[in-house]
Amino acid sequence: MLNDNFTYAFSNEAQNEVYDFIKNLHQYEKIEDAKTLENDDCPTFLKEIEEIRNELENGKRIVIVRPFTDLHNKYTIQEQRTISWLLGNVLGDPLVQNEAGDKVICVYDRDRNASMTKGARYHQTREGGTIHTDNVNVPFHWEYLVLSCISPAMSGGENILVNALTVYKILKEKHPDVIAILEKNFMWEQRGVADATYEAPILTYNKKGEPMFRHLRPYMESAHRKVEMPLTDEQMYAIDTLDSVIEHSDNQYRHTFKAGEILLTYDSQVLHGRTCFSDELDAVTIFYYK
């Protein structure tokens, strides 16, 4: 059931189906090796995911799945990660996330000295970064973002969510000249996936005529520098105006994720970001635990 604040709770029946399915899986080293759901597996869970899909595509475009009941006592960390893997595979085919070919990557601070300005990817740092969509470092379009929280940061890490349909409405009413610029091609860096760039607009439209955004300012600026094609004054004006709308507090929903919560968005119609965070001084990654 979906509540007004975007949260969804799977029914007890759906949760029990997933529990039985995961506990009967053979051992696997990588999440990608886990068996995925078929039509006869977990029928209630599959039905409820379709409710989530409808909300993502036709409703609020944002769903925050509440933690499964008694999560930490019933599931290992590896099994907790498997829940979101199963969910994502029902929604579609998971995409390769990096040059290593991984389809599941962990978001954590690899090194306190790492920075996006030094070439690190967003998920590898503790930095807040800019509000963005994820579909920026490959030229083709994907649909859904799936992000699960295994353990929240010691401090900070507040997530920021912005409905891009609201952003477009504001731009259309107050800054129509910006829309025309955003519809033109910009350069994009394929950081973390390939040593290449490509051209694409920030703003396109789907078959229903709805706006679809592609936005991550640092990757775009670095791509223009790489090809020695500086952003024009017109392009900078359009990006600055877009960011000013995105970063206005009236247009944001903020949420600090708890362990076990899973965020799903329709990526091209929801921009997201986070505030900077800090882990414990002696923190270790989840790979130390089974």
Backbone as CSV, one residue per row, in Angstrom:
resi,resn,N_x,N_y,N_z,CA_x,CA_y,CA_z,C_x,C_y,C_z
1,MET,0.847,-1.201,0.000,0.000,0.000,0.000,0.879,1.246,0.000
2,LEU,0.554,2.210,-0.864,1.323,3.451,-0.961,0.672,4.541,-0.118
3,ASN,1.483,5.224,0.690,0.988,6.330,1.504,1.316,7.665,0.844
4,ASP,0.809,8.757,1.423,0.974,10.085,0.837,2.434,10.510,0.750
5,ASN,3.273,10.012,1.634,4.681,10.430,1.648,5.567,9.471,0.865
6,PHE,5.027,8.843,-0.169,5.759,7.995,-1.112,6.095,6.605,-0.584
7,THR,5.810,6.279,0.668,6.248,4.997,1.209,5.284,3.870,0.863
8,TYR,5.867,2.691,0.638,5.093,1.505,0.270,5.513,0.366,1.189
9,ALA,4.544,-0.371,1.703,4.820,-1.523,2.550,4.296,-2.780,1.867
10,PHE,5.181,-3.718,1.602,4.734,-4.991,1.056,3.895,-5.727,2.095
11,SER,2.909,-6.454,1.633,2.041,-7.215,2.528,2.838,-8.330,3.197
12,ASN,2.315,-8.845,4.306,2.974,-9.959,4.996,3.096,-11.172,4.087
13,GLU,2.062,-11.400,3.268,2.091,-12.543,2.355,3.234,-12.408,1.355
14,ALA,3.407,-11.209,0.795,4.489,-10.978,-0.162,5.849,-11.147,0.513
15,GLN,5.985,-10.633,1.725,7.250,-10.748,2.444,7.579,-12.202,2.759
16,ASN,6.575,-12.975,3.143,6.799,-14.395,3.440,7.231,-15.160,2.194
17,GLU,6.659,-14.811,1.050,7.060,-15.453,-0.206,8.530,-15.184,-0.506
18,VAL,8.950,-13.941,-0.339,10.339,-13.569,-0.613,11.282,-14.265,0.361
19,TYR,10.884,-14.326,1.627,11.710,-14.997,2.636,11.953,-16.455,2.258
20,ASP,10.887,-17.163,1.912,11.023,-18.573,1.545,11.881,-18.735,0.289
21,PHE,11.688,-17.836,-0.663,12.449,-17.915,-1.917,13.934,-17.718,-1.667
22,ILE,14.288,-16.686,-0.911,15.692,-16.376,-0.663,16.365,-17.463,0.169
23,LYS,15.656,-17.973,1.166,16.253,-18.991,2.030,16.473,-20.313,1.296
24,ASN,15.783,-20.526,0.183,15.953,-21.742,-0.599,16.934,-21.574,-1.758
25,LEU,17.507,-20.379,-1.891,18.488,-20.159,-2.940,19.792,-20.872,-2.601
26,HIS,20.483,-21.335,-3.628,21.814,-21.880,-3.427,22.772,-20.734,-3.094
27,GLN,23.888,-21.058,-2.497,24.870,-20.033,-2.150,25.395,-19.340,-3.409
28,TYR,25.661,-18.057,-3.306,26.176,-17.298,-4.433,27.139,-16.242,-3.896
29,GLU,28.231,-16.030,-4.628,29.243,-15.066,-4.219,28.838,-13.640,-4.588
30,LYS,28.270,-13.470,-5.787,27.861,-12.154,-6.260,26.344,-12.105,-6.364
31,ILE,25.785,-10.950,-6.055,24.339,-10.790,-6.133,23.829,-11.143,-7.525
32,GLU,24.601,-10.788,-8.551,24.169,-11.040,-9.929,24.008,-12.520,-10.232
33,ASP,24.614,-13.381,-9.400,24.524,-14.823,-9.621,23.296,-15.443,-8.964
34,ALA,22.579,-14.666,-8.180,21.385,-15.191,-7.514,20.286,-15.461,-8.540
35,LYS,19.548,-16.526,-8.339,18.419,-16.853,-9.211,17.379,-15.742,-9.129
36,THR,16.837,-15.354,-10.268,15.813,-14.314,-10.281,14.429,-14.933,-10.324
37,LEU,13.422,-14.106,-10.075,12.051,-14.614,-9.968,11.471,-14.964,-11.337
38,GLU,10.714,-16.054,-11.374,9.972,-16.441,-12.560,8.479,-16.269,-12.278
39,ASN,7.665,-16.523,-13.292,6.233,-16.221,-13.191,5.536,-16.921,-12.027
40,ASP,5.983,-18.137,-11.709,5.317,-18.903,-10.649,5.892,-18.644,-9.264
41,ASP,6.987,-17.893,-9.205,7.614,-17.578,-7.917,6.972,-16.338,-7.295
42,CYS,6.701,-16.389,-6.005,6.270,-15.208,-5.246,5.158,-14.415,-5.958
43,PRO,4.012,-15.021,-6.243,2.961,-14.341,-7.024,2.441,-13.056,-6.383
44,THR,2.311,-13.032,-5.067,1.825,-11.816,-4.408,2.864,-10.704,-4.506
45,PHE,4.124,-11.050,-4.286,5.215,-10.090,-4.412,5.255,-9.509,-5.823
46,LEU,5.135,-10.366,-6.837,5.145,-9.912,-8.225,3.975,-8.973,-8.510
47,LYS,2.811,-9.303,-7.989,1.623,-8.458,-8.192,1.819,-7.086,-7.555
48,GLU,2.394,-7.056,-6.366,2.577,-5.784,-5.673,3.670,-4.935,-6.327
49,ILE,4.657,-5.567,-6.949,5.655,-4.802,-7.699,5.006,-4.086,-8.879
50,GLU,4.013,-4.709,-9.483,3.311,-4.051,-10.590,2.546,-2.816,-10.103
51,GLU,2.082,-2.820,-8.856,1.473,-1.624,-8.267,2.530,-0.514,-8.161
52,ILE,3.738,-0.910,-7.767,4.830,0.064,-7.664,5.186,0.599,-9.041
53,ARG,5.249,-0.285,-10.043,5.583,0.153,-11.400,4.582,1.203,-11.892
54,ASN,3.304,0.973,-11.629,2.270,1.917,-12.051,2.468,3.279,-11.380
55,GLU,2.845,3.266,-10.105,3.090,4.523,-9.390,4.311,5.242,-9.952
56,LEU,5.328,4.477,-10.332,6.540,5.062,-10.895,6.285,5.694,-12.261
57,GLU,5.454,5.062,-13.061,5.253,5.530,-14.436,4.087,6.498,-14.588
58,ASN,3.091,6.378,-13.711,1.879,7.177,-13.887,1.474,7.984,-12.662
59,GLY,2.142,7.766,-11.549,1.775,8.456,-10.314,2.812,9.461,-9.879
60,LYS,3.314,9.286,-8.670,4.259,10.252,-8.105,5.684,10.088,-8.611
61,ARG,5.962,8.990,-9.299,7.286,8.686,-9.863,8.320,8.338,-8.800
62,ILE,7.950,8.365,-7.535,8.846,8.049,-6.418,8.154,7.052,-5.501
63,VAL,8.854,5.974,-5.137,8.347,5.021,-4.150,9.492,4.671,-3.197
64,ILE,9.230,4.747,-1.900,10.196,4.331,-0.887,9.620,3.099,-0.192
65,VAL,10.229,1.952,-0.433,9.754,0.699,0.159,10.222,0.624,1.607
66,ARG,9.296,0.358,2.496,9.639,0.239,3.913,10.415,-1.053,4.169
67,PRO,11.202,-1.098,5.248,11.965,-2.316,5.556,11.052,-3.523,5.762
68,PHE,11.524,-4.674,5.338,10.784,-5.912,5.604,10.736,-6.156,7.113
69,THR,9.716,-6.814,7.565,9.530,-7.096,8.990,10.687,-7.930,9.546
70,ASP,11.224,-7.490,10.690,12.292,-8.214,11.391,13.483,-8.482,10.464
71,LEU,13.813,-7.489,9.650,14.805,-7.641,8.585,16.141,-8.167,9.096
72,HIS,16.690,-7.537,10.133,18.049,-7.866,10.560,18.140,-9.224,11.252
73,ASN,17.060,-9.682,11.836,17.074,-10.987,12.485,16.827,-12.127,11.496
74,LYS,16.137,-11.826,10.391,15.750,-12.873,9.443,16.722,-13.015,8.272
75,TYR,17.430,-11.920,7.911,18.251,-11.949,6.708,19.701,-11.582,7.010
76,THR,20.624,-12.243,6.318,22.017,-11.793,6.342,22.119,-10.525,5.486
77,ILE,23.265,-9.833,5.565,23.457,-8.635,4.745,23.374,-8.985,3.265
78,GLN,23.980,-10.111,2.885,23.915,-10.543,1.483,22.466,-10.762,1.050
79,GLU,21.665,-11.343,1.911,20.254,-11.594,1.581,19.457,-10.296,1.548
80,GLN,19.799,-9.339,2.410,19.136,-8.033,2.351,19.384,-7.368,1.009
81,ARG,20.606,-7.470,0.500,20.914,-6.903,-0.807,20.158,-7.631,-1.913
82,THR,19.910,-8.921,-1.704,19.220,-9.725,-2.716,17.767,-9.284,-2.887
83,ILE,17.155,-8.766,-1.842,15.759,-8.324,-1.938,15.612,-7.278,-3.039
84,SER,16.485,-6.268,-3.031,16.385,-5.216,-4.048,16.781,-5.738,-5.427
85,TRP,17.705,-6.711,-5.485,18.077,-7.335,-6.760,16.870,-8.049,-7.376
86,LEU,16.120,-8.784,-6.548,14.929,-9.464,-7.051,13.893,-8.459,-7.541
87,LEU,13.695,-7.408,-6.763,12.726,-6.372,-7.118,13.110,-5.714,-8.450
88,GLY,14.385,-5.364,-8.586,14.841,-4.709,-9.803,14.692,-5.572,-11.030
89,ASN,14.933,-6.878,-10.886,14.818,-7.779,-12.020,13.381,-7.950,-12.492
90,VAL,12.426,-7.783,-11.593,11.022,-7.827,-12.010,10.686,-6.585,-12.834
91,LEU,11.234,-5.432,-12.441,10.953,-4.189,-13.156,11.595,-4.172,-14.549
92,GLY,12.731,-4.859,-14.723,13.404,-4.857,-16.021,14.744,-5.541,-15.957
93,ASP,15.561,-5.328,-16.977,16.888,-5.936,-17.035,17.912,-4.982,-16.417
94,PRO,18.553,-5.374,-15.315,19.569,-4.515,-14.699,20.701,-4.205,-15.674
95,LEU,21.230,-2.994,-15.591,22.249,-2.531,-16.524,23.642,-2.615,-15.911
96,VAL,24.628,-2.729,-16.771,26.022,-2.697,-16.331,26.332,-1.312,-15.780
97,GLN,26.986,-1.268,-14.624,27.215,-0.017,-13.909,28.631,0.528,-14.025
98,ASN,29.564,-0.310,-14.494,30.954,0.160,-14.559,31.735,-0.659,-15.581
99,GLU,33.012,-0.319,-15.723,33.858,-0.993,-16.700,34.086,-2.457,-16.364
100,ALA,33.922,-2.819,-15.093,34.102,-4.210,-14.672,32.907,-5.085,-15.044
101,GLY,31.822,-4.458,-15.476,30.637,-5.219,-15.878,29.678,-5.517,-14.748
102,ASP,29.894,-4.920,-13.577,29.011,-5.168,-12.439,27.631,-4.552,-12.673
103,LYS,26.604,-5.292,-12.276,25.240,-4.781,-12.380,24.712,-4.295,-11.032
104,VAL,25.452,-4.583,-9.974,25.126,-4.091,-8.635,26.381,-3.453,-8.061
105,ILE,26.279,-2.213,-7.627,27.423,-1.542,-7.012,27.011,-0.967,-5.662
106,CYS,27.982,-0.835,-4.781,27.715,-0.305,-3.449,28.097,1.171,-3.375
107,VAL,27.265,1.929,-2.687,27.500,3.348,-2.483,28.097,3.526,-1.086
108,TYR,29.356,3.889,-1.038,29.990,4.178,0.247,31.263,4.974,-0.002
109,ASP,31.792,5.568,1.039,32.982,6.406,0.947,34.219,5.514,0.863
110,ARG,34.807,5.414,-0.331,36.000,4.584,-0.511,37.222,5.190,0.161
111,ASP,37.295,6.513,0.165,38.506,7.196,0.628,38.128,8.642,0.938
112,ARG,38.399,9.103,2.133,38.029,10.467,2.510,38.708,11.518,1.641
113,ASN,39.779,11.136,0.952,40.461,12.069,0.067,39.946,12.009,-1.367
114,ALA,39.065,11.062,-1.663,38.525,10.931,-3.015,37.530,12.054,-3.285
115,SER,37.454,12.470,-4.549,36.550,13.557,-4.908,36.143,13.421,-6.370
116,MET,34.927,13.870,-6.669,34.481,13.882,-8.061,35.345,14.822,-8.894
117,THR,35.885,15.863,-8.265,36.738,16.796,-9.002,38.057,16.146,-9.419
118,LYS,38.397,15.025,-8.756,39.617,14.291,-9.094,39.325,13.063,-9.950
119,GLY,38.071,12.939,-10.410,37.725,11.841,-11.304,36.954,10.709,-10.680
120,ALA,36.705,10.762,-9.365,35.930,9.707,-8.717,34.461,9.814,-9.115
121,ARG,33.763,8.683,-9.082,32.334,8.703,-9.355,31.582,9.039,-8.068
122,TYR,30.370,9.535,-8.241,29.566,10.029,-7.126,29.427,8.997,-6.010
123,HIS,29.145,7.738,-6.392,28.878,6.712,-5.383,30.133,6.266,-4.643
124,GLN,31.303,6.748,-5.074,32.558,6.350,-4.449,33.025,7.338,-3.379
125,THR,32.281,8.420,-3.202,32.721,9.482,-2.301,31.676,9.772,-1.234
126,ARG,32.064,10.603,-0.277,31.158,11.062,0.763,30.523,12.398,0.399
127,GLU,30.861,12.921,-0.780,30.447,14.258,-1.179,28.950,14.332,-1.463
128,GLY,28.414,15.533,-1.255,27.000,15.731,-1.556,26.746,15.786,-3.052
129,GLY,27.580,16.525,-3.763,27.413,16.594,-5.205,26.199,17.415,-5.623
130,THR,25.901,17.368,-6.912,24.782,18.122,-7.460,23.581,17.221,-7.665
131,ILE,22.418,17.820,-7.723,21.181,17.062,-7.933,21.126,16.644,-9.403
132,HIS,20.775,15.390,-9.651,20.977,14.821,-10.971,20.019,13.671,-11.255
133,THR,20.058,13.178,-12.489,19.491,11.873,-12.825,20.663,10.905,-12.947
134,ASP,20.396,9.605,-12.857,21.483,8.633,-12.977,21.840,8.341,-14.430
135,ASN,20.899,8.482,-15.326,21.098,8.105,-16.727,21.896,9.190,-17.466
136,VAL,23.207,9.282,-17.134,24.036,10.326,-17.747,25.278,9.788,-18.460
137,ASN,25.804,8.645,-18.014,27.069,8.206,-18.597,26.929,7.143,-19.681
138,VAL,25.709,6.932,-20.170,25.481,6.119,-21.372,24.461,6.856,-22.239
139,PRO,24.563,6.758,-23.544,23.683,7.542,-24.410,22.256,7.030,-24.522
140,PHE,22.028,5.752,-24.223,20.666,5.226,-24.348,19.870,5.494,-23.072
141,HIS,18.560,5.371,-23.182,17.661,5.707,-22.074,17.341,4.478,-21.247
142,TRP,17.356,4.633,-19.907,16.806,3.578,-19.064,15.673,4.143,-18.226
143,GLU,14.976,3.260,-17.515,13.740,3.679,-16.862,13.859,3.907,-15.359
144,TYR,14.324,2.906,-14.622,14.182,2.952,-13.163,15.515,3.045,-12.423
145,LEU,15.479,3.774,-11.323,16.567,3.782,-10.349,16.141,2.927,-9.167
146,VAL,17.008,2.024,-8.725,16.760,1.210,-7.525,17.956,1.391,-6.599
147,LEU,17.706,1.866,-5.396,18.769,2.119,-4.420,18.303,1.644,-3.059
148,SER,19.023,0.700,-2.465,18.624,0.179,-1.157,19.624,0.602,-0.089
149,CYS,19.117,0.840,1.095,19.949,1.249,2.224,20.210,0.033,3.111
150,ILE,21.462,-0.383,3.182,21.839,-1.477,4.066,22.201,-0.942,5.449
151,SER,22.908,0.183,5.456,23.285,0.818,6.717,23.409,2.318,6.498
152,PRO,22.699,3.128,7.256,22.806,4.583,7.080,24.145,5.102,7.591
153,ALA,24.523,6.278,7.126,25.769,6.898,7.571,25.668,7.292,9.039
154,MET,26.831,7.455,9.669,26.863,7.920,11.051,26.253,9.319,11.149
155,SER,26.588,10.167,10.147,26.118,11.541,10.168,25.848,12.003,8.737
156,GLY,24.748,12.735,8.537,24.450,13.309,7.230,23.868,12.308,6.255
157,GLY,24.035,12.597,4.960,23.523,11.706,3.929,22.033,11.826,3.707
158,GLU,21.482,13.027,3.922,20.057,13.231,3.670,19.806,13.197,2.164
159,ASN,18.841,12.402,1.733,18.537,12.299,0.309,17.563,13.377,-0.136
160,ILE,17.802,13.899,-1.335,16.994,14.974,-1.905,16.323,14.452,-3.172
161,LEU,15.005,14.596,-3.260,14.241,14.113,-4.407,13.435,15.272,-4.987
162,VAL,13.484,15.392,-6.320,12.806,16.493,-7.002,12.019,15.929,-8.178
163,ASN,10.722,16.183,-8.213,9.885,15.743,-9.327,10.175,16.617,-10.546
164,ALA,10.678,15.997,-11.613,11.066,16.747,-12.801,9.867,17.324,-13.541
165,LEU,8.676,16.758,-13.344,7.471,17.312,-13.970,7.166,18.691,-13.377
166,THR,7.428,18.844,-12.080,7.276,20.148,-11.425,8.308,21.130,-11.959
167,VAL,9.538,20.653,-12.119,10.612,21.500,-12.642,10.254,22.001,-14.036
168,TYR,9.776,21.103,-14.876,9.416,21.486,-16.246,8.278,22.509,-16.256
169,LYS,7.295,22.314,-15.386,6.166,23.238,-15.317,6.633,24.654,-14.967
170,ILE,7.559,24.738,-14.009,8.095,26.045,-13.608,8.876,26.680,-14.752
171,LEU,9.705,25.897,-15.420,10.484,26.419,-16.545,9.563,26.891,-17.672
172,LYS,8.538,26.130,-17.947,7.623,26.493,-19.033,6.869,27.782,-18.735
173,GLU,6.502,27.963,-17.473,5.734,29.153,-17.093,6.622,30.394,-16.958
174,LYS,7.842,30.225,-16.435,8.673,31.380,-16.087,9.901,31.555,-16.973
175,HIS,10.387,30.469,-17.567,11.633,30.549,-18.323,11.536,29.730,-19.614
176,PRO,10.595,30.021,-20.482,10.442,29.224,-21.712,11.671,29.258,-22.613
177,ASP,12.448,30.339,-22.548,13.657,30.407,-23.370,14.684,29.360,-22.950
178,VAL,14.679,29.000,-21.664,15.602,27.986,-21.157,15.264,26.612,-21.735
179,ILE,13.976,26.321,-21.859,13.558,25.029,-22.404,14.138,24.808,-23.793
180,ALA,14.079,25.823,-24.630,14.593,25.707,-26.002,16.088,25.381,-26.016
181,ILE,16.838,25.902,-25.059,18.277,25.637,-24.994,18.534,24.221,-24.480
182,LEU,17.779,23.804,-23.468,17.966,22.473,-22.891,17.623,21.370,-23.873
183,GLU,16.818,21.679,-24.879,16.435,20.693,-25.892,17.534,20.465,-26.929
184,LYS,18.579,21.294,-26.895,19.695,21.142,-27.824,20.768,20.221,-27.222
185,ASN,21.680,19.753,-28.048,22.706,18.816,-27.598,23.746,19.454,-26.686
186,PHE,24.152,18.687,-25.670,25.288,18.989,-24.806,26.232,17.788,-24.877
187,MET,27.453,17.965,-24.432,28.408,16.863,-24.375,28.319,16.174,-23.014
188,TRP,28.509,14.839,-23.018,28.432,14.050,-21.785,29.622,13.110,-21.704
189,GLU,30.146,12.957,-20.503,31.265,12.044,-20.256,30.732,10.683,-19.816
190,GLN,31.298,9.617,-20.353,30.893,8.267,-19.963,31.769,7.750,-18.824
191,ARG,31.937,8.585,-17.824,32.838,8.289,-16.697,32.454,6.977,-16.018
192,GLY,33.447,6.118,-15.795,33.214,4.862,-15.094,32.745,3.740,-15.981
193,VAL,32.317,4.051,-17.199,31.814,3.029,-18.121,32.725,2.906,-19.340
194,ALA,33.158,4.041,-19.885,34.048,4.052,-21.049,34.776,5.381,-21.109
195,ASP,35.942,5.372,-21.753,36.709,6.606,-21.937,36.224,7.265,-23.225
196,ALA,35.031,7.840,-23.153,34.397,8.396,-24.356,33.392,9.463,-23.944
197,THR,32.953,10.223,-24.928,31.898,11.213,-24.731,30.799,10.976,-25.764
198,TYR,29.670,11.598,-25.549,28.578,11.537,-26.523,27.771,12.825,-26.426
199,GLU,26.909,13.054,-27.390,26.052,14.227,-27.426,24.599,13.848,-27.155
200,ALA,23.917,14.647,-26.355,22.498,14.433,-26.093,21.923,15.673,-25.416
201,PRO,20.639,15.946,-25.581,20.006,17.073,-24.884,19.827,16.774,-23.394
202,ILE,19.681,17.806,-22.627,19.276,17.662,-21.227,17.797,17.330,-21.158
203,LEU,17.018,17.869,-22.067,15.569,17.725,-22.043,15.067,17.079,-23.330
204,THR,14.353,15.952,-23.173,13.671,15.303,-24.290,12.244,14.984,-23.834
205,TYR,11.512,14.258,-24.671,10.110,13.958,-24.354,9.792,12.504,-24.705
206,ASN,8.909,11.894,-23.906,8.501,10.527,-24.209,7.302,10.512,-25.151
207,LYS,6.781,9.331,-25.442,5.688,9.192,-26.402,4.412,9.889,-25.923
208,LYS,4.287,10.078,-24.630,3.112,10.771,-24.077,3.299,12.287,-24.070
209,GLY,4.463,12.736,-24.538,4.745,14.169,-24.555,5.244,14.702,-23.228
210,GLU,5.550,13.810,-22.290,6.033,14.224,-20.978,7.538,14.510,-21.036
211,PRO,8.015,15.474,-20.254,9.448,15.798,-20.247,10.276,14.689,-19.625
212,MET,11.477,14.496,-20.155,12.449,13.540,-19.626,13.788,14.261,-19.517
213,PHE,14.384,14.216,-18.336,15.624,14.945,-18.091,16.830,14.004,-18.031
214,ARG,17.967,14.526,-18.476,19.290,13.907,-18.323,20.170,15.009,-17.747
215,HIS,20.652,14.819,-16.494,21.354,15.947,-15.873,22.321,15.474,-14.796
216,LEU,23.559,15.816,-14.953,24.589,15.718,-13.913,25.686,16.686,-14.319
217,ARG,25.626,17.859,-13.761,26.445,18.967,-14.237,27.950,18.669,-14.307
218,PRO,28.566,18.064,-13.284,30.011,17.818,-13.364,30.420,16.938,-14.544
219,TYR,29.613,15.917,-14.858,29.945,15.033,-15.978,29.825,15.775,-17.311
220,MET,28.878,16.681,-17.381,28.672,17.454,-18.600,29.809,18.479,-18.764
221,GLU,30.149,19.169,-17.697,31.215,20.168,-17.773,32.555,19.507,-18.106
222,SER,32.821,18.352,-17.503,34.086,17.663,-17.783,34.140,17.178,-19.221
223,ALA,33.000,16.770,-19.770,32.960,16.327,-21.164,33.266,17.477,-22.113
224,HIS,32.720,18.651,-21.841,32.999,19.813,-22.687,34.466,20.212,-22.618
225,ARG,35.068,20.074,-21.436,36.503,20.365,-21.319,37.326,19.329,-22.084
226,LYS,36.909,18.064,-21.981,37.661,16.986,-22.621,37.713,17.152,-24.131
227,VAL,36.629,17.586,-24.732,36.601,17.743,-26.202,36.969,19.166,-26.624
228,GLU,37.408,19.971,-25.646,37.810,21.356,-25.908,36.712,22.136,-26.620
229,MET,35.518,21.997,-26.059,34.351,22.702,-26.576,33.657,23.395,-25.399
230,PRO,34.153,24.543,-24.957,33.610,25.202,-23.768,32.104,25.450,-23.884
231,LEU,31.429,25.320,-22.752,30.014,25.658,-22.717,29.829,27.131,-23.093
232,THR,28.825,27.406,-23.910,28.563,28.786,-24.319,27.863,29.548,-23.199
233,ASP,27.832,30.862,-23.304,27.116,31.674,-22.320,25.639,31.267,-22.273
234,GLU,25.073,30.959,-23.429,23.673,30.541,-23.501,23.464,29.218,-22.761
235,GLN,24.365,28.274,-22.961,24.252,26.986,-22.276,24.417,27.144,-20.769
236,MET,25.391,27.951,-20.351,25.597,28.181,-18.923,24.375,28.829,-18.291
237,TYR,23.775,29.773,-18.994,22.558,30.433,-18.505,21.449,29.414,-18.297
238,ALA,21.266,28.504,-19.250,20.199,27.509,-19.157,20.444,26.539,-18.007
239,ILE,21.694,26.086,-17.853,22.021,25.149,-16.772,21.871,25.829,-15.412
240,ASP,22.339,27.065,-15.309,22.217,27.804,-14.048,20.752,27.971,-13.650
241,THR,19.917,28.277,-14.633,18.492,28.465,-14.339,17.857,27.142,-13.927
242,LEU,18.180,26.068,-14.643,17.667,24.750,-14.283,18.066,24.385,-12.855
243,ASP,19.348,24.573,-12.518,19.811,24.229,-11.172,19.146,25.096,-10.104
244,SER,18.866,26.340,-10.425,18.223,27.217,-9.440,16.818,26.738,-9.104
245,VAL,16.132,26.166,-10.084,14.795,25.620,-9.838,14.895,24.313,-9.053
246,ILE,15.824,23.453,-9.462,16.001,22.160,-8.802,16.390,22.332,-7.332
247,GLU,17.221,23.321,-7.056,17.762,23.472,-5.704,16.880,24.318,-4.784
248,HIS,15.747,24.785,-5.282,14.829,25.547,-4.427,14.127,24.578,-3.476
249,SER,14.121,24.901,-2.198,13.584,23.989,-1.183,12.111,23.660,-1.395
250,ASP,11.353,24.581,-1.983,9.933,24.324,-2.218,9.706,23.165,-3.189
251,ASN,10.699,22.864,-4.001,10.555,21.826,-5.022,11.190,20.502,-4.615
252,GLN,11.647,20.402,-3.369,12.365,19.214,-2.917,11.599,18.433,-1.857
253,TYR,11.781,17.113,-1.898,11.341,16.238,-0.817,12.606,15.612,-0.241
254,ARG,12.790,15.720,1.056,14.005,15.204,1.692,13.684,14.040,2.615
255,HIS,14.588,13.060,2.605,14.348,11.844,3.380,15.690,11.238,3.788
256,THR,15.846,10.932,5.057,17.028,10.223,5.531,16.688,8.740,5.611
257,PHE,17.335,7.941,4.795,16.959,6.538,4.677,17.400,5.716,5.879
258,LYS,16.530,4.791,6.238,16.804,3.844,7.314,17.251,2.515,6.708
259,ALA,17.940,1.726,7.509,18.379,0.414,7.041,17.167,-0.406,6.579
260,GLY,17.275,-0.973,5.405,16.201,-1.809,4.868,15.266,-1.096,3.919
261,GLU,15.307,0.244,3.885,14.450,0.968,2.951,15.041,0.913,1.542
262,ILE,14.158,0.899,0.553,14.571,0.834,-0.851,13.914,1.987,-1.592
263,LEU,14.724,2.776,-2.285,14.221,3.878,-3.096,14.069,3.425,-4.538
264,LEU,12.907,3.726,-5.132,12.685,3.506,-6.550,12.163,4.791,-7.164
265,THR,12.733,5.177,-8.297,12.231,6.351,-9.006,12.164,6.050,-10.494
266,TYR,11.343,6.831,-11.202,11.370,6.828,-12.657,12.432,7.849,-13.024
267,ASP,13.604,7.360,-13.392,14.829,8.157,-13.353,14.764,9.458,-14.139
268,SER,14.218,9.442,-15.338,14.219,10.646,-16.167,13.229,11.702,-15.684
269,GLN,12.355,11.328,-14.730,11.362,12.276,-14.237,11.506,12.557,-12.742
270,VAL,12.603,12.106,-12.175,12.921,12.421,-10.780,14.417,12.703,-10.683
271,LEU,14.761,13.902,-10.263,16.161,14.224,-9.999,16.443,13.961,-8.529
272,HIS,17.647,13.559,-8.229,17.957,13.223,-6.842,19.390,13.620,-6.496
273,GLY,19.646,13.689,-5.220,20.975,14.003,-4.721,21.042,13.670,-3.250
274,ARG,22.101,14.069,-2.615,22.218,13.856,-1.173,23.108,14.932,-0.594
275,THR,22.987,15.135,0.696,23.936,15.980,1.401,25.170,15.144,1.716
276,CYS,26.269,15.792,2.037,27.481,15.040,2.355,27.262,14.216,3.626
277,PHE,28.057,13.167,3.776,27.898,12.314,4.950,29.264,11.928,5.502
278,SER,29.263,11.377,6.694,30.485,10.855,7.295,30.181,9.540,7.990
279,ASP,31.039,8.547,7.765,30.937,7.276,8.476,31.799,7.325,9.730
280,GLU,31.694,6.289,10.538,32.540,6.182,11.732,34.011,6.166,11.319
281,LEU,34.872,6.608,12.212,36.304,6.650,11.927,36.836,5.267,11.581
282,ASP,36.347,4.227,12.269,36.840,2.869,12.040,35.838,2.023,11.249
283,ALA,34.996,2.669,10.447,33.984,1.959,9.675,34.628,1.013,8.660
284,VAL,33.985,-0.133,8.443,34.418,-1.078,7.417,33.235,-1.320,6.482
285,THR,33.496,-1.842,5.295,32.432,-2.028,4.321,31.652,-3.297,4.626
286,ILE,30.498,-3.417,3.993,29.649,-4.597,4.200,30.308,-5.872,3.703
287,PHE,31.343,-5.759,2.873,31.991,-6.951,2.346,32.717,-7.728,3.432
288,TYR,32.867,-7.110,4.620,33.491,-7.822,5.727,32.501,-8.750,6.431
289,TYR,31.230,-8.630,6.060,30.203,-9.385,6.765,29.476,-10.308,5.806
290,LYS,28.957,-11.393,6.334,28.136,-12.329,5.555,26.697,-12.264,6.018
